[in-house]
Structure formats: C-alpha cells, structure tokens
Amino acid sequence: MQPILAETALELTILRTQGRERAFLVTLVGNGPSRAGHLVSAPSWQAVHLLVDGFRQLFKAVPAGAGEDALSTPSRSGRVQSLLLHSVGVELFHLWLAPFWSAIEAGLRGRPPLVLTVVSDVPEILNLPWELLHCPDGPLLGLDERVALRRRPVGGWSDGGSDAAGESLDPGCLRVLLLSSAPGGFQGEAENSFARFLLPAAEEQPPIAFSVVQRATRAEWHRSLERVRPHLVYLTGPALISGERGFFGFEDEQGQADPRSADELAEALCADGDLLLVVVAGRERGRPPPVAAVGALCQGLVGHGVARALAWPGLLTDPLSGAFFQALLHTMRMGATIDQAICRARCAVQPDCERAGYPAWVLSALYARSHRIFP
C-alpha cells in the first residue's frame, strides 16, 4: 500500500458534559496545542437536531421506485431541497466549527488534504450529516477534495498502522469481496444483481477481481476472507442495533438470522493485512436508510481495530447507489486514496441526486482510526 502524508490533521472532539444541562464540550486538537474549547448548549443542539430531522425526511421514500426515470426528470422540489441542505450545512458550521475557523482555514491553504476527524462519545453526533457542513466561501465538505472528512468514536486511535491521510492501492489488481445476506424475518433481499453493476469493470485495466458470496453464513464469511484477501469488503444485509452496539445479520444453515456484533466482525477483518476499506451497506425494502444501525456497525468496527469503514445504508439496485460504487471502485483502481475515491464518487453522483430530489451522496460516511495526534 502507498501511504499519502498530510500536512495538517485536525480532530474536532465533541464530548457530552456531566450534569443536568446536557451540554457539549467542543475542542479542536491538532499537531500543535489544542484550541480553546467552547460549550454548545442543549437548546442550541436541539434546534439544529430538528433541522437535521427535516433533512432526513427526504429519505422516507426512494425516488420513482428507484427507476432510471428518477435520474432524468428534475424534481419539482429541487430548489427547496437545495435550500434545506444549505441550511443544515450552515447551521452545523456555526454550532460546532465557527470558533475554530481560522485554524481550519489555515489548514485548507496548506498541502492538501486537510484531515478533519470528528471524534465523539455520542453516536448521534457521529451520525450527523457532516458531509453537508458548509464552510465560508467553499464547497460542502463532503464534495471538497481538499478535505479528508472522517468520523471516529472516542478511543479509536492507534500508535501504528495507517497514516493520517489514507492509503492508495499499489499498481495491480483490486480485489473486492461482495457478501450479501437476506435471512428470514427481514424485508431485505439478497443483492443478486452484482454482475449487472460490477462485473463489466473486471475487463478494464488495471483489473478488478470480484468474489461474490450470496446468502452469506458466518462460516462462509470467514472462509471468503481467508481465500480472497480482499482490498475492499462490501457487506450488505440486515444492520441491527441494540443500545449503542451494532450487529450484522448473517444467515444460519436454515436461512434464519445469525446476528454477530461489530467486534466479532472486526476480529476476522483485522486478520487481513491487505484490507483497505469495509463498506457496510443494506436497506429493507420500502423503508428509509438505517443510518443509526449502519453507523453503529461502522463505529464498532473502527473501535475494535478496523482501519476504515464506510457506512452506506443503501442497495446497489438503487441506480444512485450503483453509480456511486462504480465511481468509488474506478477511482480506487486508478491509485487514488480512500478519502479521494469517496469524495470523487460523491461528486460523480451529486448532480443526478439533485435532479432526483434524493441526496443519496450524503449517506456515505467514512469512519476511520487515526494516529493519536495529541500528547
């Protein structure tokens, strides 16, 4: 793997304070001394949270039955949606980042990318649509290749391993393991259309080697990881949440659910030294994206040693999601870092998302471990 070094790495740390006020202490930590922190009150947080809830209402229905017509017919509510996305981004900036803007702006003027990691002990904070964050005179952070935007639960750091700015693939074949699970009792479906979306890319150069496992059991999961040694794992199926812990629903031998926690998945994934990225996907038919459950899975994976996990509560059968994943793989294959590949994939599908009135590009959220950059 080829390390890409960054000049500036910043961590925006958001911790819930003790006491009845339920406020948040926000600090910015970098390679130098930490900036003075500020408090965000519970009422201020609730006001922005309500705005974010309004944004998430956009995902209650999949556009036009997820058909191609959704991508060619402009949405009548496109202007309203754009205003809502802009408002969410501006309010997120003023609530959390405004006091630190001078430090962040200086990082943007340096050698890109600026690695900005949101660190919190509150899963709900990590699940915010940080990709919409709108800094003054700049694009949305999720569409700005100068910024490597990440999330990390408290404690998910390492003294070794991957560098701050991510890794890129060595020249050669990209190995992708696609696992799908659809146990009984869930309104999901096995992703049986991998070939339609992905296999044509195997003919391109440099190649992509796909290995597909459908109706995945836990035993097959372990065997496939050992056999393929993938650079990227795409895991789609029921994402479950209990308290703040994430679980994935494999299938047992009878086709029923066999839930396994994120730490159990991480144990198998961490044994593979070639792994660059885990994509946790999936959504039940007719239901909105399971943002909290998929986020909990990714937080658990990163908290238990996985270098990078991309939360992506969607299906490849959705045309917007299929286009996103194709762009992600293409960019990784050409030698981009993980952060660059995700940003370019968002940019590739964002115009179609705007026309469809369904901002699917915002759903992709990268969680990553990082070096400890403070004493």
JSON list of N, CA and C in Angstrom, two decimals, residues 179-183 186 216-218 221 234-241 245-251 257-262 264-265 279-282 293-294 297:
[
{"chain": "A", "resi": 179, "resn": "LEU", "atom": "N", "xyz": [-20.34, -9.63, -0.17]},
{"chain": "A", "resi": 179, "resn": "LEU", "atom": "CA", "xyz": [-21.12, -10.59, 0.60]},
{"chain": "A", "resi": 179, "resn": "LEU", "atom": "C", "xyz": [-22.50, -10.04, 0.86]},
{"chain": "A", "resi": 180, "resn": "SER", "atom": "N", "xyz": [-23.51, -10.88, 0.62]},
{"chain": "A", "resi": 180, "resn": "SER", "atom": "CA", "xyz": [-24.90, -10.48, 0.78]},
{"chain": "A", "resi": 180, "resn": "SER", "atom": "C", "xyz": [-25.61, -11.47, 1.68]},
{"chain": "A", "resi": 181, "resn": "SER", "atom": "N", "xyz": [-26.45, -10.96, 2.57]},
{"chain": "A", "resi": 181, "resn": "SER", "atom": "CA", "xyz": [-27.22, -11.80, 3.48]},
{"chain": "A", "resi": 181, "resn": "SER", "atom": "C", "xyz": [-28.67, -11.33, 3.49]},
{"chain": "A", "resi": 182, "resn": "ALA", "atom": "N", "xyz": [-29.60, -12.28, 3.44]},
{"chain": "A", "resi": 182, "resn": "ALA", "atom": "CA", "xyz": [-31.03, -11.94, 3.47]},
{"chain": "A", "resi": 182, "resn": "ALA", "atom": "C", "xyz": [-31.76, -13.00, 4.30]},
{"chain": "A", "resi": 183, "resn": "PRO", "atom": "N", "xyz": [-31.55, -13.01, 5.61]},
{"chain": "A", "resi": 183, "resn": "PRO", "atom": "CA", "xyz": [-32.19, -14.04, 6.44]},
{"chain": "A", "resi": 183, "resn": "PRO", "atom": "C", "xyz": [-33.69, -13.86, 6.53]},
{"chain": "A", "resi": 186, "resn": "PHE", "atom": "N", "xyz": [-36.80, -10.66, 7.72]},
{"chain": "A", "resi": 186, "resn": "PHE", "atom": "CA", "xyz": [-36.48, -9.30, 7.34]},
{"chain": "A", "resi": 186, "resn": "PHE", "atom": "C", "xyz": [-37.01, -9.04, 5.94]},
{"chain": "A", "resi": 216, "resn": "ALA", "atom": "N", "xyz": [-24.97, -15.26, 2.67]},
{"chain": "A", "resi": 216, "resn": "ALA", "atom": "CA", "xyz": [-23.73, -15.50, 3.41]},
{"chain": "A", "resi": 216, "resn": "ALA", "atom": "C", "xyz": [-24.00, -15.99, 4.83]},
{"chain": "A", "resi": 217, "resn": "THR", "atom": "N", "xyz": [-23.34, -17.08, 5.19]},
{"chain": "A", "resi": 217, "resn": "THR", "atom": "CA", "xyz": [-23.29, -17.55, 6.57]},
{"chain": "A", "resi": 217, "resn": "THR", "atom": "C", "xyz": [-22.00, -17.03, 7.20]},
{"chain": "A", "resi": 218, "resn": "ARG", "atom": "N", "xyz": [-21.94, -17.14, 8.53]},
{"chain": "A", "resi": 218, "resn": "ARG", "atom": "CA", "xyz": [-20.73, -16.68, 9.22]},
{"chain": "A", "resi": 218, "resn": "ARG", "atom": "C", "xyz": [-19.53, -17.52, 8.82]},
{"chain": "A", "resi": 221, "resn": "TRP", "atom": "N", "xyz": [-18.32, -16.38, 5.49]},
{"chain": "A", "resi": 221, "resn": "TRP", "atom": "CA", "xyz": [-17.67, -15.08, 5.69]},
{"chain": "A", "resi": 221, "resn": "TRP", "atom": "C", "xyz": [-16.19, -15.28, 6.02]},
{"chain": "A", "resi": 234, "resn": "TYR", "atom": "N", "xyz": [-17.45, -5.50, 0.67]},
{"chain": "A", "resi": 234, "resn": "TYR", "atom": "CA", "xyz": [-18.78, -4.91, 0.60]},
{"chain": "A", "resi": 234, "resn": "TYR", "atom": "C", "xyz": [-19.72, -5.88, 1.30]},
{"chain": "A", "resi": 235, "resn": "LEU", "atom": "N", "xyz": [-20.30, -5.45, 2.42]},
{"chain": "A", "resi": 235, "resn": "LEU", "atom": "CA", "xyz": [-21.13, -6.30, 3.27]},
{"chain": "A", "resi": 235, "resn": "LEU", "atom": "C", "xyz": [-22.53, -5.74, 3.31]},
{"chain": "A", "resi": 236, "resn": "THR", "atom": "N", "xyz": [-23.49, -6.45, 2.75]},
{"chain": "A", "resi": 236, "resn": "THR", "atom": "CA", "xyz": [-24.85, -5.94, 2.68]},
{"chain": "A", "resi": 236, "resn": "THR", "atom": "C", "xyz": [-25.84, -6.93, 3.26]},
{"chain": "A", "resi": 237, "resn": "GLY", "atom": "N", "xyz": [-26.76, -6.43, 4.07]},
{"chain": "A", "resi": 237, "resn": "GLY", "atom": "CA", "xyz": [-27.75, -7.27, 4.73]},
{"chain": "A", "resi": 237, "resn": "GLY", "atom": "C", "xyz": [-28.34, -6.52, 5.91]},
{"chain": "A", "resi": 238, "resn": "PRO", "atom": "N", "xyz": [-29.02, -7.23, 6.83]},
{"chain": "A", "resi": 238, "resn": "PRO", "atom": "CA", "xyz": [-29.67, -6.55, 7.95]},
{"chain": "A", "resi": 238, "resn": "PRO", "atom": "C", "xyz": [-28.65, -5.92, 8.91]},
{"chain": "A", "resi": 239, "resn": "ALA", "atom": "N", "xyz": [-28.73, -4.62, 9.08]},
{"chain": "A", "resi": 239, "resn": "ALA", "atom": "CA", "xyz": [-27.95, -3.91, 10.09]},
{"chain": "A", "resi": 239, "resn": "ALA", "atom": "C", "xyz": [-28.86, -3.71, 11.30]},
{"chain": "A", "resi": 240, "resn": "LEU", "atom": "N", "xyz": [-28.42, -4.17, 12.45]},
{"chain": "A", "resi": 240, "resn": "LEU", "atom": "CA", "xyz": [-29.23, -4.15, 13.66]},
{"chain": "A", "resi": 240, "resn": "LEU", "atom": "C", "xyz": [-28.52, -3.33, 14.72]},
{"chain": "A", "resi": 241, "resn": "ILE", "atom": "N", "xyz": [-29.30, -2.81, 15.68]},
{"chain": "A", "resi": 241, "resn": "ILE", "atom": "CA", "xyz": [-28.73, -2.01, 16.75]},
{"chain": "A", "resi": 241, "resn": "ILE", "atom": "C", "xyz": [-29.41, -2.37, 18.05]},
{"chain": "A", "resi": 245, "resn": "ARG", "atom": "N", "xyz": [-24.77, -0.63, 20.36]},
{"chain": "A", "resi": 245, "resn": "ARG", "atom": "CA", "xyz": [-23.95, -1.63, 19.68]},
{"chain": "A", "resi": 245, "resn": "ARG", "atom": "C", "xyz": [-24.58, -2.01, 18.35]},
{"chain": "A", "resi": 246, "resn": "GLY", "atom": "N", "xyz": [-23.73, -2.19, 17.35]},
{"chain": "A", "resi": 246, "resn": "GLY", "atom": "CA", "xyz": [-24.19, -2.60, 16.04]},
{"chain": "A", "resi": 246, "resn": "GLY", "atom": "C", "xyz": [-23.98, -4.07, 15.80]},
{"chain": "A", "resi": 247, "resn": "PHE", "atom": "N", "xyz": [-24.93, -4.69, 15.07]},
{"chain": "A", "resi": 247, "resn": "PHE", "atom": "CA", "xyz": [-24.86, -6.11, 14.74]},
{"chain": "A", "resi": 247, "resn": "PHE", "atom": "C", "xyz": [-25.18, -6.28, 13.25]},
{"chain": "A", "resi": 248, "resn": "PHE", "atom": "N", "xyz": [-24.63, -7.35, 12.67]},
{"chain": "A", "resi": 248, "resn": "PHE", "atom": "CA", "xyz": [-24.95, -7.69, 11.29]},
{"chain": "A", "resi": 248, "resn": "PHE", "atom": "C", "xyz": [-25.62, -9.05, 11.27]},
{"chain": "A", "resi": 249, "resn": "GLY", "atom": "N", "xyz": [-26.69, -9.17, 10.47]},
{"chain": "A", "resi": 249, "resn": "GLY", "atom": "CA", "xyz": [-27.45, -10.41, 10.42]},
{"chain": "A", "resi": 249, "resn": "GLY", "atom": "C", "xyz": [-26.97, -11.34, 9.31]},
{"chain": "A", "resi": 250, "resn": "PHE", "atom": "N", "xyz": [-26.06, -12.26, 9.64]},
{"chain": "A", "resi": 250, "resn": "PHE", "atom": "CA", "xyz": [-25.74, -13.34, 8.71]},
{"chain": "A", "resi": 250, "resn": "PHE", "atom": "C", "xyz": [-26.92, -14.32, 8.64]},
{"chain": "A", "resi": 251, "resn": "GLU", "atom": "N", "xyz": [-26.79, -15.32, 7.80]},
{"chain": "A", "resi": 251, "resn": "GLU", "atom": "CA", "xyz": [-27.78, -16.38, 7.74]},
{"chain": "A", "resi": 251, "resn": "GLU", "atom": "C", "xyz": [-27.21, -17.64, 8.39]},
{"chain": "A", "resi": 257, "resn": "ALA", "atom": "N", "xyz": [-31.83, -15.61, 10.80]},
{"chain": "A", "resi": 257, "resn": "ALA", "atom": "CA", "xyz": [-30.83, -14.61, 11.18]},
{"chain": "A", "resi": 257, "resn": "ALA", "atom": "C", "xyz": [-29.84, -15.18, 12.19]},
{"chain": "A", "resi": 258, "resn": "ASP", "atom": "N", "xyz": [-28.59, -14.84, 11.96]},
{"chain": "A", "resi": 258, "resn": "ASP", "atom": "CA", "xyz": [-27.49, -15.19, 12.87]},
{"chain": "A", "resi": 258, "resn": "ASP", "atom": "C", "xyz": [-26.73, -13.91, 13.18]},
{"chain": "A", "resi": 259, "resn": "PRO", "atom": "N", "xyz": [-27.26, -13.07, 14.11]},
{"chain": "A", "resi": 259, "resn": "PRO", "atom": "CA", "xyz": [-26.65, -11.75, 14.35]},
{"chain": "A", "resi": 259, "resn": "PRO", "atom": "C", "xyz": [-25.27, -11.88, 14.99]},
{"chain": "A", "resi": 260, "resn": "ARG", "atom": "N", "xyz": [-24.34, -11.05, 14.50]},
{"chain": "A", "resi": 260, "resn": "ARG", "atom": "CA", "xyz": [-22.99, -11.01, 15.05]},
{"chain": "A", "resi": 260, "resn": "ARG", "atom": "C", "xyz": [-22.60, -9.56, 15.25]},
{"chain": "A", "resi": 261, "resn": "SER", "atom": "N", "xyz": [-21.95, -9.31, 16.39]},
{"chain": "A", "resi": 261, "resn": "SER", "atom": "CA", "xyz": [-21.61, -7.94, 16.77]},
{"chain": "A", "resi": 261, "resn": "SER", "atom": "C", "xyz": [-20.45, -7.40, 15.95]},
{"chain": "A", "resi": 262, "resn": "ALA", "atom": "N", "xyz": [-20.27, -6.08, 15.99]},
{"chain": "A", "resi": 262, "resn": "ALA", "atom": "CA", "xyz": [-19.20, -5.44, 15.24]},
{"chain": "A", "resi": 262, "resn": "ALA", "atom": "C", "xyz": [-17.83, -5.93, 15.70]},
{"chain": "A", "resi": 264, "resn": "GLU", "atom": "N", "xyz": [-17.07, -8.89, 16.76]},
{"chain": "A", "resi": 264, "resn": "GLU", "atom": "CA", "xyz": [-16.85, -10.21, 16.18]},
{"chain": "A", "resi": 264, "resn": "GLU", "atom": "C", "xyz": [-16.44, -10.09, 14.71]},
{"chain": "A", "resi": 265, "resn": "LEU", "atom": "N", "xyz": [-17.08, -9.18, 13.99]},
{"chain": "A", "resi": 265, "resn": "LEU", "atom": "CA", "xyz": [-16.69, -8.96, 12.60]},
{"chain": "A", "resi": 265, "resn": "LEU", "atom": "C", "xyz": [-15.28, -8.40, 12.51]},
{"chain": "A", "resi": 279, "resn": "VAL", "atom": "N", "xyz": [-17.11, -1.67, 3.40]},
{"chain": "A", "resi": 279, "resn": "VAL", "atom": "CA", "xyz": [-18.34, -0.94, 3.12]},
{"chain": "A", "resi": 279, "resn": "VAL", "atom": "C", "xyz": [-19.49, -1.70, 3.76]},
{"chain": "A", "resi": 280, "resn": "VAL", "atom": "N", "xyz": [-20.20, -1.06, 4.69]},
{"chain": "A", "resi": 280, "resn": "VAL", "atom": "CA", "xyz": [-21.36, -1.66, 5.35]},
{"chain": "A", "resi": 280, "resn": "VAL", "atom": "C", "xyz": [-22.60, -1.06, 4.72]},
{"chain": "A", "resi": 281, "resn": "ALA", "atom": "N", "xyz": [-23.35, -1.88, 3.98]},
{"chain": "A", "resi": 281, "resn": "ALA", "atom": "CA", "xyz": [-24.49, -1.40, 3.21]},
{"chain": "A", "resi": 281, "resn": "ALA", "atom": "C", "xyz": [-25.75, -2.15, 3.63]},
{"chain": "A", "resi": 282, "resn": "GLY", "atom": "N", "xyz": [-26.84, -1.85, 2.94]},
{"chain": "A", "resi": 282, "resn": "GLY", "atom": "CA", "xyz": [-28.09, -2.57, 3.17]},
{"chain": "A", "resi": 282, "resn": "GLY", "atom": "C", "xyz": [-29.25, -1.67, 3.56]},
{"chain": "A", "resi": 293, "resn": "ALA", "atom": "N", "xyz": [-28.22, 2.30, 12.60]},
{"chain": "A", "resi": 293, "resn": "ALA", "atom": "CA", "xyz": [-27.75, 0.93, 12.72]},
{"chain": "A", "resi": 293, "resn": "ALA", "atom": "C", "xyz": [-26.46, 0.71, 11.94]},
{"chain": "A", "resi": 294, "resn": "VAL", "atom": "N", "xyz": [-26.41, 1.20, 10.70]},
{"chain": "A", "resi": 294, "resn": "VAL", "atom": "CA", "xyz": [-25.20, 1.06, 9.90]},
{"chain": "A", "resi": 294, "resn": "VAL", "atom": "C", "xyz": [-24.06, 1.86, 10.52]},
{"chain": "A", "resi": 297, "resn": "LEU", "atom": "N", "xyz": [-22.63, -0.08, 13.44]},
{"chain": "A", "resi": 297, "resn": "LEU", "atom": "CA", "xyz": [-21.75, -1.13, 12.98]},
{"chain": "A", "resi": 297, "resn": "LEU", "atom": "C", "xyz": [-20.36, -0.60, 12.63]}
]
